[in-house]
Amino acid sequence: MPSEGRCWETLQALRSSDKGRLCYHRDWLLRGEDVLEECMSLPKLSSYSGWVVDHVLSHTQESPPSSETSASSRATSALDQPSCAPRPPVRTPAFSSSSSATPDGAEGKHESQHTESMVLQSSRGIKVEGCIRMYELVHRMRGTEGLRQWQEEQERKVRALSEMASEQLKRFDERKELKHHKEFQDLREVMEKSSREALGHQEKLKAEHRHRAKILNLKLREAEQQRLKQAEQERLRKEEGQVRLRSLYALQEEVLHLNQQLDASEQRRDGPKPDLSAFRTRGNQLCGLVSGIIRATSENGFPTAEDQAVAERALQEMRDLLTGLQQEIARACEDKRRQDEEAAQEKQQESKMQQGPEVPRETPAPSQGPGGKQNEDLQVKVQDSTMQWYQQLQDASSQCVLAFEELTNSKDSQAKKIKMDLQKAATIPVSQISTIAGSKLKEVFDKIHSLLSGKPVQCGGRSVSVTLNPQGLDFVQYKLAEKFVKQGEEEVASHHEAAFPIAVVASGIWELHPRVGDLILAHLHRKCPYSVPFYPAFKEGMALEDYQRMLGYQVKDSKVEQQDNFLKRMSGMIRLYAAIIQLRWPYGSRQEIHPHGLNHGWRWLAQILNMEPLSDVTATLLFDFLEVCGNALMKQYQVQFWKMILLIKEDYFPRIEAVTSSGQMGSFIRLKQFLEKCLQRKEIPVPKGFLTSSFWRS
């Protein structure tokens, strides 16, 4: 139909016109615009108009509507088919010819055609608008239904998610509650365990406290018993000392009386006059010895048994001197009588014989050595009392070794560790003794004293005490004494000044712990028998190496050490001994006497001068002893000491020189020059390195 072609052209033109581009709002009712204003406004095409024209009107061309109702129903049925694809409008030839015809007709004809077209367009527009409205209604209903279904679906999903989240929240709460329960249970178990441990530790501390309190009570009782025992011993010592002192006075009186008898015998004698100066000199020495003992005991307290023994030996020697003097006088008288008888016989023979050769007379002279009769009586063996004292010290040392034998031979690792810790705690402080300052010596002394007293001390970052083992005290005392002597053998031998700081600590320890002093003497006598003095004798069947060890030599792999090294070690130990007998610990009690004082130094000097000298050894030891201890002996014994020095120079030097070879004269010359210089100055110099008051203040 020609009108269909014009309709499509009209729609096409409207689509491209300004009116076709007008906005169409489906929610104009919601916006509340005036309906009349909408109706009065120019008609507007919907954005679906083109699609309706393309899809709906194309179907109406095939079957023209008989009425408006049928057309509306068809439009509705067309709208209900969304699967229909839009197709472009097909122009008919009639529409094309009418549209392409030139306007050559009259104006009236044109207006009539325009009016017909407007009427067509108005009726069709109403149809189209109705279709559009129906389509929108259907589409809105579908959208509403789809929205409702989508909302229901979302609500189901939300309910499902909500239920799932609720279940997960319940599971999470259950797991959280379970976790809290487990943590609470673990915490309670930990608290119960710590509580049990605390209770156990508390019980252990209580047990340890009870044990320590028990030990402390035992120690207090032992200390009280020890104090009572010491008080009783002190009382007995004073009583014995008073008895010894009275005995010493009696011995001195008898010695002086015997000395007067010596002088009276020498003055009353008539007839032959033998040389008896040696008897007189020795008698004066013995008187000085006894007087020195009494003077020392009056200054230091009561005499000891050793002092009494020395005085008794001096008395016995004085008696022997008197007996020897009387025998010498009797021998001289007998010789004189024999000579007189021989002279009388010769005169009788001369009177009988007129001629005869004259018989020469020879008067026998006593053969005396360089030192007179006194030198002929020098001993080779040590005195019995000194040897007994030496043997007692060695027995005490052996008993100490047996006391800690179980600790030494133990295979237990704990016992070995305790033994090593105790040995380090005993020996390391002694190795730290130096000549730097007195405060360092006090620290060393306090550490050693605390260890011997049973107090814990720090060693190598650990606490060490002799109470860790029942044999710990014996072990520490033995090792400490051994270390002191070893320091003299090594350190003092190389640095003579080191003798004094080592000796002052040893003297202080000796004063507080007498057993350590006895062990020091035992070690010293074993390594240096000349400190007794004691010259070991070679016994039949004894190996040469064993005898050399007894003499003090070191024998390794059947090789004996050189003489210079041997003398150096002996010199170091004698210097340490000479320093010990004259020094006292400055912080100790001055009321007590020195545990091994200068009287022992005088005894050693007297005994070594009563023995035959040894080549190279005697001169070296005498020089070292007098250089270290001579000044102290000079101040203590004064005139008697100088008499002893004169005796060494006049009587003992020839003996030393007689046994010394030409290659060993160095030590003898050094001793001789030292004594000659001292006699010239009338003073023994203070030894180098002696500890003065400034040393203790530093």
XYZ file of C-alpha atoms in Angstrom:
698
model
C 0.000 0.000 0.000
C 1.194 3.556 -0.863
C 0.331 4.728 2.652
C 2.651 2.170 4.241
C 5.602 3.496 2.342
C 4.778 7.034 3.364
C 4.407 5.867 6.952
C 7.863 4.461 7.023
C 9.314 7.490 5.411
C 7.491 9.617 7.935
C 8.837 7.586 10.834
C 12.238 7.727 9.342
C 12.007 11.449 8.979
C 10.673 11.817 12.504
C 13.476 9.689 13.800
C 16.050 11.983 12.313
C 14.222 15.192 13.227
C 14.474 17.262 16.382
C 11.218 15.837 17.627
C 12.522 12.306 17.151
C 15.420 13.177 19.373
C 13.152 14.263 22.213
C 13.541 12.421 25.518
C 10.769 10.136 26.571
C 10.430 9.315 30.249
C 8.473 6.273 31.283
C 8.274 7.433 34.882
C 6.575 10.733 34.079
C 3.741 9.789 36.375
C 6.151 9.311 39.251
C 7.709 12.666 38.636
C 4.356 14.282 39.312
C 4.126 16.361 36.155
C 0.818 17.765 35.134
C -1.111 15.440 32.859
C -2.775 18.261 31.035
C 0.534 19.919 30.433
C 1.738 16.683 29.001
C -1.281 16.365 26.762
C -1.026 19.983 25.604
C 2.586 19.584 24.717
C 3.629 18.363 21.361
C 3.433 14.614 20.839
C 6.690 12.770 21.461
C 7.769 9.440 20.153
C 9.121 6.794 22.456
C 12.547 5.297 21.966
C 10.718 2.046 21.231
C 8.727 3.517 18.368
C 11.186 2.481 15.732
C 11.311 -1.053 17.033
C 7.469 -1.176 17.153
C 7.194 0.122 13.610
C 9.784 -2.374 12.413
C 8.266 -5.354 14.189
C 4.566 -4.696 14.768
C 3.517 -2.780 11.656
C 5.333 -5.223 9.417
C 2.909 -7.903 10.566
C -0.155 -5.734 10.158
C 0.633 -5.172 6.484
C -0.042 -8.806 5.648
C -3.415 -8.892 7.423
C -5.010 -5.458 7.646
C -6.955 -4.957 10.803
C -10.641 -5.073 10.564
C -11.011 -3.013 13.587
C -8.957 -1.210 16.261
C -9.421 -4.043 18.712
C -7.996 -6.648 16.366
C -5.058 -4.384 15.638
C -4.369 -3.916 19.308
C -4.520 -7.640 19.920
C -2.101 -8.300 17.129
C 0.226 -5.648 18.418
C 0.077 -7.213 21.813
C 0.779 -10.643 20.355
C 3.683 -9.188 18.461
C 5.069 -7.624 21.565
C 4.817 -10.956 23.362
C 7.337 -12.434 20.930
C 10.726 -11.128 22.061
C 12.548 -13.694 20.008
C 11.497 -11.929 16.796
C 14.508 -10.215 15.254
C 13.884 -6.701 13.834
C 14.031 -6.423 10.141
C 14.544 -3.266 8.089
C 11.505 -1.868 6.358
C 11.009 -2.832 2.719
C 9.884 -0.161 0.466
C 7.219 -1.047 -2.084
C 7.318 0.211 -5.643
C 4.213 2.218 -5.154
C 5.748 3.967 -2.172
C 8.896 4.561 -4.060
C 7.134 5.946 -7.078
C 4.955 8.198 -5.031
C 7.928 9.384 -3.069
C 10.018 9.917 -6.166
C 7.333 11.657 -8.191
C 7.996 15.297 -8.955
C 5.568 17.857 -7.504
C 4.145 19.043 -10.807
C 0.542 18.915 -9.577
C -1.615 21.711 -8.324
C -1.516 23.190 -4.822
C -4.983 21.936 -3.859
C -4.007 18.432 -4.676
C -0.934 18.777 -2.418
C -2.924 20.032 0.552
C -5.467 17.218 0.256
C -2.697 14.689 0.316
C -1.147 16.345 3.336
C -4.400 16.308 5.239
C -4.921 12.640 4.490
C -1.411 11.902 5.646
C -1.958 13.754 8.924
C -5.131 11.813 9.601
C -3.304 8.587 8.883
C -0.487 9.496 11.030
C -2.746 10.448 13.907
C -4.629 7.156 13.957
C -1.520 5.121 13.499
C 0.281 7.128 16.184
C -2.451 6.265 18.599
C -2.026 2.619 17.726
C 1.656 2.814 18.061
C 1.384 4.635 21.356
C -1.048 2.007 22.581
C 1.286 -0.755 21.529
C 4.105 1.029 23.251
C 2.083 1.376 26.408
C 1.089 -2.248 26.332
C 4.658 -3.296 25.686
C 5.859 -1.167 28.571
C 3.178 -2.650 30.797
C 4.151 -6.180 29.790
C 7.818 -5.358 30.155
C 7.213 -3.772 33.558
C 5.251 -6.810 34.674
C 8.015 -9.093 33.481
C 10.584 -6.917 35.179
C 8.529 -6.846 38.355
C 8.176 -10.621 38.273
C 11.888 -11.054 37.549
C 12.746 -8.592 40.280
C 10.516 -10.442 42.684
C 12.100 -13.757 41.750
C 15.576 -12.233 42.029
C 14.699 -10.758 45.417
C 13.380 -14.129 46.577
C 16.519 -15.788 45.279
C 18.696 -13.207 47.043
C 16.695 -13.578 50.200
C 17.208 -17.349 50.033
C 20.934 -16.830 49.473
C 21.053 -14.292 52.280
C 19.212 -16.680 54.577
C 21.548 -19.503 53.526
C 24.623 -17.302 54.028
C 23.236 -16.064 57.315
C 22.628 -19.612 58.500
C 26.085 -20.665 57.296
C 27.689 -17.613 58.982
C 25.726 -18.374 62.143
C 26.954 -21.977 62.103
C 30.528 -20.837 61.421
C 30.236 -18.306 64.231
C 29.020 -21.068 66.528
C 31.957 -23.289 65.454
C 34.343 -20.369 65.924
C 32.941 -19.689 69.386
C 33.223 -23.367 70.240
C 36.845 -23.500 69.031
C 37.630 -20.282 70.897
C 36.034 -21.610 74.045
C 37.952 -24.881 73.638
C 41.192 -22.969 73.126
C 40.556 -20.847 76.200
C 39.766 -23.963 78.156
C 43.009 -25.634 77.033
C 45.038 -22.503 77.790
C 43.428 -22.235 81.195
C 44.108 -25.916 81.807
C 47.749 -25.547 80.704
C 48.148 -22.437 82.846
C 46.692 -24.240 85.825
C 49.015 -27.203 85.248
C 52.012 -24.861 84.951
C 50.985 -23.082 88.134
C 50.516 -26.369 89.937
C 53.864 -27.610 88.659
C 55.659 -24.408 89.662
C 53.900 -24.568 93.003
C 55.081 -28.147 93.503
C 58.618 -27.164 92.439
C 58.551 -24.168 94.774
C 57.405 -26.394 97.618
C 60.099 -28.932 96.783
C 62.735 -26.201 96.579
C 61.498 -24.780 99.838
C 61.722 -28.192 101.475
C 65.194 -28.632 100.025
C 66.270 -25.239 101.348
C 64.825 -26.134 104.725
C 66.741 -29.405 104.702
C 69.938 -27.622 103.654
C 69.359 -25.020 106.327
C 68.896 -27.701 108.940
C 72.006 -29.473 107.660
C 74.057 -26.286 107.704
C 72.731 -25.374 111.113
C 73.750 -28.815 112.301
C 77.206 -28.442 110.769
C 77.510 -24.955 112.230
C 76.560 -26.229 115.657
C 79.112 -28.992 115.307
C 81.727 -26.481 114.219
C 80.832 -24.204 117.098
C 81.142 -27.087 119.509
C 84.411 -28.114 117.899
C 85.639 -24.523 118.034
C 84.687 -24.284 121.689
C 86.379 -27.580 122.391
C 89.384 -26.419 120.409
C 89.439 -23.161 122.351
C 89.255 -25.025 125.640
C 91.909 -27.422 124.406
C 94.133 -24.540 123.312
C 93.563 -22.787 126.624
C 94.521 -25.984 128.451
C 97.513 -26.444 126.166
C 98.500 -22.831 126.739
C 98.261 -23.315 130.479
C 100.312 -26.497 130.278
C 102.758 -24.770 127.937
C 103.190 -21.921 130.378
C 103.688 -24.344 133.240
C 106.156 -26.366 131.189
C 107.765 -23.123 130.067
C 108.207 -21.992 133.639
C 109.715 -25.369 134.519
C 112.014 -25.151 131.474
C 112.944 -21.586 132.364
C 113.937 -22.605 135.893
C 115.813 -25.521 134.381
C 117.545 -23.167 131.947
C 118.611 -20.915 134.787
C 120.026 -23.946 136.593
C 121.787 -25.072 133.403
C 123.227 -21.588 132.867
C 124.472 -21.493 136.426
C 126.140 -24.868 136.012
C 127.661 -23.892 132.659
C 129.074 -20.699 134.149
C 130.413 -22.684 137.100
C 132.085 -25.171 134.767
C 133.523 -22.310 132.729
C 134.987 -20.870 135.933
C 136.474 -24.292 136.659
C 138.027 -24.226 133.188
C 139.627 -20.871 133.905
C 140.681 -21.943 137.413
C 142.194 -25.164 136.090
C 144.163 -23.215 133.519
C 145.343 -20.663 136.095
C 146.229 -23.163 138.881
C 148.184 -25.502 136.742
C 151.960 -25.624 137.212
C 154.490 -27.498 135.313
C 153.966 -27.984 131.540
C 151.768 -25.468 129.741
C 150.055 -27.029 126.685
C 147.991 -24.874 124.295
C 144.505 -24.823 125.887
C 143.106 -21.772 124.050
C 140.663 -23.951 122.099
C 139.057 -25.128 125.355
C 138.732 -21.583 126.618
C 137.255 -20.336 123.307
C 134.725 -23.138 123.101
C 133.757 -22.636 126.746
C 133.048 -18.971 126.085
C 130.983 -19.932 123.015
C 128.875 -22.327 125.055
C 128.285 -19.721 127.738
C 127.218 -17.244 125.062
C 124.943 -19.841 123.478
C 123.109 -20.528 126.741
C 122.914 -16.798 127.544
C 121.487 -16.109 124.092
C 118.817 -18.782 124.578
C 117.767 -17.273 127.899
C 117.770 -13.758 126.437
C 115.626 -14.884 123.487
C 113.168 -16.686 125.732
C 112.874 -13.672 128.055
C 111.919 -11.526 125.061
C 109.669 -13.984 123.208
C 108.096 -15.820 126.122
C 108.871 -19.198 127.607
C 111.600 -21.501 126.279
C 110.710 -24.487 124.171
C 111.786 -28.067 124.594
C 114.270 -27.521 121.795
C 115.831 -24.583 123.641
C 116.162 -26.739 126.732
C 117.681 -29.552 124.655
C 120.220 -27.132 123.144
C 121.114 -25.856 126.599
C 121.474 -29.422 127.913
C 123.736 -30.291 124.991
C 125.770 -27.167 125.725
C 126.062 -28.239 129.368
C 127.093 -31.739 128.380
C 129.645 -30.312 125.963
C 130.936 -28.015 128.715
C 131.360 -31.049 130.970
C 133.180 -32.842 128.163
C 135.388 -29.771 127.736
C 136.256 -29.758 131.414
C 136.952 -33.475 131.280
C 139.044 -33.019 128.129
C 140.936 -30.142 129.762
C 141.710 -32.227 132.804
C 142.806 -35.130 130.590
C 144.991 -32.783 128.561
C 146.601 -31.428 131.742
C 147.057 -34.945 133.080
C 148.575 -36.017 129.763
C 150.929 -33.049 129.848
C 151.933 -33.859 133.429
C 152.535 -37.483 132.468
C 154.658 -36.413 129.526
C 156.616 -34.090 131.805
C 157.133 -36.868 134.336
C 158.211 -39.234 131.593
C 160.649 -36.674 130.283
C 162.070 -36.121 133.757
C 162.510 -39.870 134.228
C 164.207 -40.190 130.854
C 166.490 -37.260 131.721
C 167.385 -38.858 135.062
C 168.153 -42.174 133.345
C 170.318 -40.430 130.792
C 172.246 -38.657 133.509
C 172.791 -41.969 135.274
C 174.005 -43.546 132.045
C 176.354 -40.606 131.437
C 177.805 -40.973 134.851
C 178.410 -44.684 134.238
C 179.729 -44.344 130.747
C 182.768 -42.247 130.273
C 182.426 -42.078 126.556
C 179.443 -42.455 124.333
C 177.572 -40.592 121.609
C 175.116 -38.009 122.757
C 171.585 -39.110 122.162
C 169.427 -36.243 120.832
C 166.229 -35.634 122.753
C 163.003 -34.981 120.883
C 160.067 -33.476 122.700
C 156.798 -34.706 121.140
C 154.520 -31.809 120.122
C 150.794 -32.193 119.795
C 149.665 -32.310 116.160
C 146.948 -29.750 115.876
C 144.993 -28.697 112.886
C 144.445 -25.147 111.691
C 141.765 -24.622 114.260
C 143.281 -26.399 117.201
C 141.650 -29.257 119.103
C 138.199 -27.824 118.669
C 138.455 -28.269 114.929
C 139.667 -31.825 115.365
C 136.403 -32.589 117.206
C 134.047 -31.386 114.437
C 131.241 -33.808 113.731
C 130.309 -35.530 110.518
C 126.904 -36.769 111.631
C 124.000 -34.677 112.811
C 123.129 -34.647 116.500
C 120.701 -37.271 117.693
C 118.081 -34.748 118.871
C 118.189 -32.943 115.537
C 117.904 -36.218 113.663
C 114.963 -37.198 115.837
C 113.259 -33.875 115.080
C 113.941 -34.383 111.369
C 112.422 -37.872 111.466
C 109.322 -36.660 113.319
C 108.639 -34.065 110.628
C 109.054 -36.652 107.869
C 106.696 -39.037 109.675
C 104.101 -36.270 110.023
C 104.394 -35.560 106.301
C 103.938 -39.244 105.456
C 100.872 -39.483 107.704
C 99.375 -36.448 105.987
C 99.866 -38.111 102.590
C 98.167 -41.260 103.847
C 95.288 -39.159 105.194
C 94.265 -37.953 101.714
C 95.355 -41.043 99.792
C 91.740 -41.967 99.038
C 91.101 -38.555 97.466
C 94.287 -38.785 95.387
C 93.594 -42.292 94.046
C 89.843 -41.852 93.553
C 88.494 -42.659 90.071
C 85.290 -40.712 90.602
C 85.010 -37.736 88.258
C 83.421 -35.577 90.970
C 86.246 -36.374 93.395
C 88.834 -35.623 90.711
C 87.168 -32.289 90.007
C 87.157 -31.410 93.715
C 90.834 -32.387 93.980
C 91.814 -30.180 91.024
C 89.795 -27.236 92.353
C 91.366 -27.563 95.808
C 94.875 -27.809 94.356
C 94.321 -24.700 92.237
C 92.836 -22.800 95.168
C 95.904 -23.687 97.284
C 98.699 -23.121 94.757
C 97.509 -20.230 92.574
C 97.488 -17.607 95.391
C 101.072 -18.564 96.352
C 102.137 -18.100 92.721
C 100.604 -14.609 92.794
C 102.865 -13.407 95.637
C 105.075 -10.570 94.376
C 107.124 -7.628 95.638
C 104.746 -4.994 94.242
C 102.660 -3.885 97.238
C 101.468 -5.022 100.626
C 97.777 -4.880 99.781
C 98.203 -7.683 97.258
C 99.891 -9.844 99.899
C 96.989 -9.240 102.279
C 94.510 -10.427 99.629
C 96.597 -13.566 99.026
C 96.944 -14.199 102.770
C 93.208 -13.750 103.414
C 92.346 -16.111 100.564
C 94.698 -18.840 101.844
C 93.562 -18.350 105.458
C 89.886 -18.554 104.433
C 90.545 -21.752 102.466
C 92.324 -23.392 105.428
C 89.574 -22.207 107.797
C 86.874 -24.026 105.811
C 85.348 -20.942 104.216
C 84.409 -21.011 100.520
C 86.745 -19.142 98.160
C 86.419 -18.311 94.477
C 88.730 -20.125 92.067
C 88.207 -20.241 88.310
C 84.692 -18.844 88.592
C 83.604 -21.594 91.042
C 83.237 -21.693 94.810
C 85.752 -24.045 96.464
C 85.894 -25.217 100.085
C 87.814 -27.901 101.988
C 84.478 -29.064 103.432
C 83.530 -30.530 100.038
C 85.552 -33.625 100.939
C 86.500 -35.051 104.360
C 90.147 -35.279 103.230
C 90.175 -31.828 101.630
C 91.928 -30.039 104.523
C 94.838 -32.518 104.647
C 95.236 -32.295 100.883
C 95.231 -28.473 100.865
C 97.707 -28.225 103.763
C 100.142 -30.605 102.066
C 99.900 -28.938 98.643
C 100.201 -25.462 100.153
C 103.389 -26.360 102.050
C 104.798 -28.019 98.944
C 104.068 -24.896 96.882
C 105.810 -22.587 99.387
C 108.999 -24.682 99.238
C 108.767 -24.913 95.456
C 108.567 -21.108 95.256
C 111.819 -20.955 97.217
C 113.361 -23.569 94.944
C 112.381 -21.754 91.748
C 111.292 -18.141 92.301
C 113.678 -17.187 95.121
C 116.550 -18.979 93.412
C 116.099 -16.681 90.388
C 115.014 -13.484 92.220
C 116.501 -13.196 95.713
C 114.208 -10.291 96.684
C 111.148 -12.564 96.326
C 112.149 -14.449 99.504
C 110.701 -11.792 101.807
C 107.079 -11.475 100.521
C 106.805 -15.264 100.222
C 108.316 -15.728 103.691
C 106.037 -13.201 105.409
C 102.915 -14.917 104.039
C 104.300 -18.356 104.970
C 105.136 -17.090 108.481
C 101.599 -15.708 108.945
C 99.992 -18.942 107.761
C 102.408 -20.912 109.963
C 101.354 -18.871 113.005
C 97.614 -19.498 112.441
C 97.934 -23.057 111.105
C 100.945 -24.768 112.796
C 100.521 -27.992 110.851
C 101.245 -26.151 107.600
C 104.528 -24.938 109.154
C 105.545 -28.491 110.070
C 104.784 -29.619 106.524
C 106.835 -26.684 105.136
C 109.813 -27.837 107.231
C 109.302 -31.456 106.135
C 109.294 -30.484 102.443
C 112.272 -28.153 102.956
C 114.327 -30.821 104.747
C 113.502 -33.409 102.101
C 114.537 -31.185 99.182
C 117.401 -29.411 100.980
C 118.836 -31.633 103.762
C 121.412 -28.906 104.530
C 118.605 -26.830 106.066
C 118.443 -29.339 108.980
C 121.575 -29.377 108.781
C 121.962 -32.993 107.752
C 124.595 -34.636 105.548
C 123.095 -37.948 104.348
C 125.542 -40.853 104.510
C 125.986 -43.390 101.761
C 124.721 -46.787 102.880
C 125.945 -50.095 101.587
C 123.758 -51.440 98.776
C 122.217 -48.045 98.018
C 121.956 -47.016 94.379
C 124.053 -44.021 93.414
C 121.039 -42.186 91.972
C 119.088 -42.636 95.229
C 122.009 -41.270 97.214
C 122.277 -38.276 94.899
C 118.567 -37.598 95.382
C 119.080 -37.746 99.163
C 121.790 -35.105 98.800
C 119.257 -32.841 97.038
C 120.267 -33.370 93.420
C 117.664 -33.772 90.684
C 118.161 -36.976 88.681
C 116.262 -37.368 85.408
C 116.856 -40.281 83.043
C 119.995 -41.255 85.013
C 121.421 -37.748 84.454
C 122.356 -35.664 87.476
C 121.814 -31.918 87.294
C 124.802 -29.613 87.012
C 126.475 -28.304 90.152
C 125.616 -24.666 89.395
C 121.902 -25.418 89.094
C 122.030 -27.533 92.258
C 123.689 -24.748 94.269
C 121.209 -22.231 92.877
C 118.223 -24.281 94.110
C 119.792 -24.918 97.516
C 120.553 -21.206 97.808
C 116.924 -20.279 97.055
C 115.549 -22.609 99.727
C 118.073 -21.500 102.388
C 117.248 -17.861 101.642
C 113.527 -18.574 102.037
C 114.193 -20.350 105.356
C 116.381 -17.470 106.585
C 113.621 -14.993 105.669
C 110.882 -17.021 107.399
C 112.660 -17.202 110.787
C 113.039 -13.398 111.019
C 109.685 -12.169 109.589
C 106.227 -12.080 111.122
C 102.846 -11.331 109.560
C 102.286 -7.611 110.385
C 98.510 -7.970 110.817
C 98.717 -10.858 113.265
C 98.776 -10.976 117.057
C 102.057 -9.743 118.501
C 101.360 -11.437 121.809
C 102.231 -14.852 120.409
C 105.862 -15.769 119.861
C 107.200 -16.531 116.399
C 106.353 -20.151 115.511
C 109.897 -20.699 114.191
C 111.984 -17.692 115.187
C 115.582 -16.539 115.235
C 116.585 -19.072 117.899
C 116.227 -21.751 115.204
C 118.489 -19.703 112.958
C 121.092 -19.529 115.717
C 120.743 -23.282 116.260
C 121.236 -23.946 112.532
C 124.316 -21.729 112.388
C 125.838 -23.326 115.492
C 125.179 -26.862 114.281
C 126.558 -26.320 110.798
C 129.747 -24.850 112.326
C 130.036 -27.971 114.493
C 130.075 -30.170 111.370
C 132.823 -30.754 108.861
C 132.367 -28.403 105.866
C 131.456 -29.682 102.425
C 133.196 -28.476 99.335
C 131.371 -25.602 97.625
C 128.095 -26.284 99.512
C 128.926 -25.026 103.010
C 130.419 -21.726 101.825
C 127.443 -21.035 99.527
C 124.835 -21.759 102.190
C 126.664 -19.772 104.877
C 126.872 -16.737 102.604
C 123.174 -16.910 101.632
C 122.051 -17.437 105.227
C 124.161 -14.605 106.687
C 123.301 -12.192 103.877
C 119.537 -12.678 104.490
C 119.447 -13.276 108.247
C 122.752 -11.834 109.507
C 121.366 -8.386 110.314
C 118.515 -9.849 112.390
C 120.891 -12.218 114.243
C 123.275 -9.333 114.923
C 120.482 -7.270 116.524
C 119.234 -10.243 118.526
C 122.465 -11.760 119.886
C 124.873 -8.816 119.549
C 128.257 -9.748 121.122
C 127.647 -13.480 120.927
C 126.938 -13.130 117.208
C 130.235 -11.328 116.604
C 132.031 -14.049 118.531
C 130.444 -16.534 116.139
C 131.625 -14.499 113.140
C 135.173 -14.388 114.525
C 135.022 -18.147 115.045
C 134.045 -18.605 111.404
C 136.879 -16.377 110.232
C 139.611 -17.768 112.457
C 138.700 -21.438 112.865
C 136.212 -22.400 110.161
C 137.669 -20.666 107.107
C 140.816 -22.854 107.157
C 138.610 -25.954 107.258
C 136.532 -24.771 104.278
C 139.659 -23.830 102.352
C 141.202 -27.219 103.063
C 138.309 -29.121 101.428
C 137.773 -26.677 98.541
C 139.543 -27.309 95.245
C 141.077 -24.537 93.193
C 138.168 -24.579 90.696
C 135.555 -24.142 93.453
C 137.026 -21.168 95.308
C 134.390 -18.703 94.061
C 131.840 -19.312 96.821
C 134.584 -19.377 99.492
C 136.084 -16.069 98.331
C 132.639 -14.463 98.220
C 131.892 -15.576 101.812
C 135.326 -14.444 103.017
C 135.025 -10.991 101.457
C 131.508 -10.549 102.839
C 132.533 -11.367 106.434
C 135.713 -9.279 106.256
C 133.702 -6.286 105.066
C 131.136 -6.819 107.845
C 133.902 -7.073 110.481
C 135.519 -3.949 109.110
C 132.261 -1.985 109.285
C 131.119 -3.774 112.472
C 127.690 -4.213 110.949
C 125.751 -6.708 108.846
C 123.864 -4.757 106.146
C 120.090 -5.009 105.764
C 119.355 -7.504 102.957
C 118.192 -6.195 99.623
C 114.409 -6.419 99.217
C 113.655 -6.438 102.961
C 110.022 -5.463 103.651
C 109.851 -2.022 105.261
C 106.862 -0.134 106.668
C 106.463 1.778 103.391
C 105.867 -1.512 101.602
C 102.767 -2.208 103.724
C 101.435 1.323 103.331
C 101.504 1.090 99.510
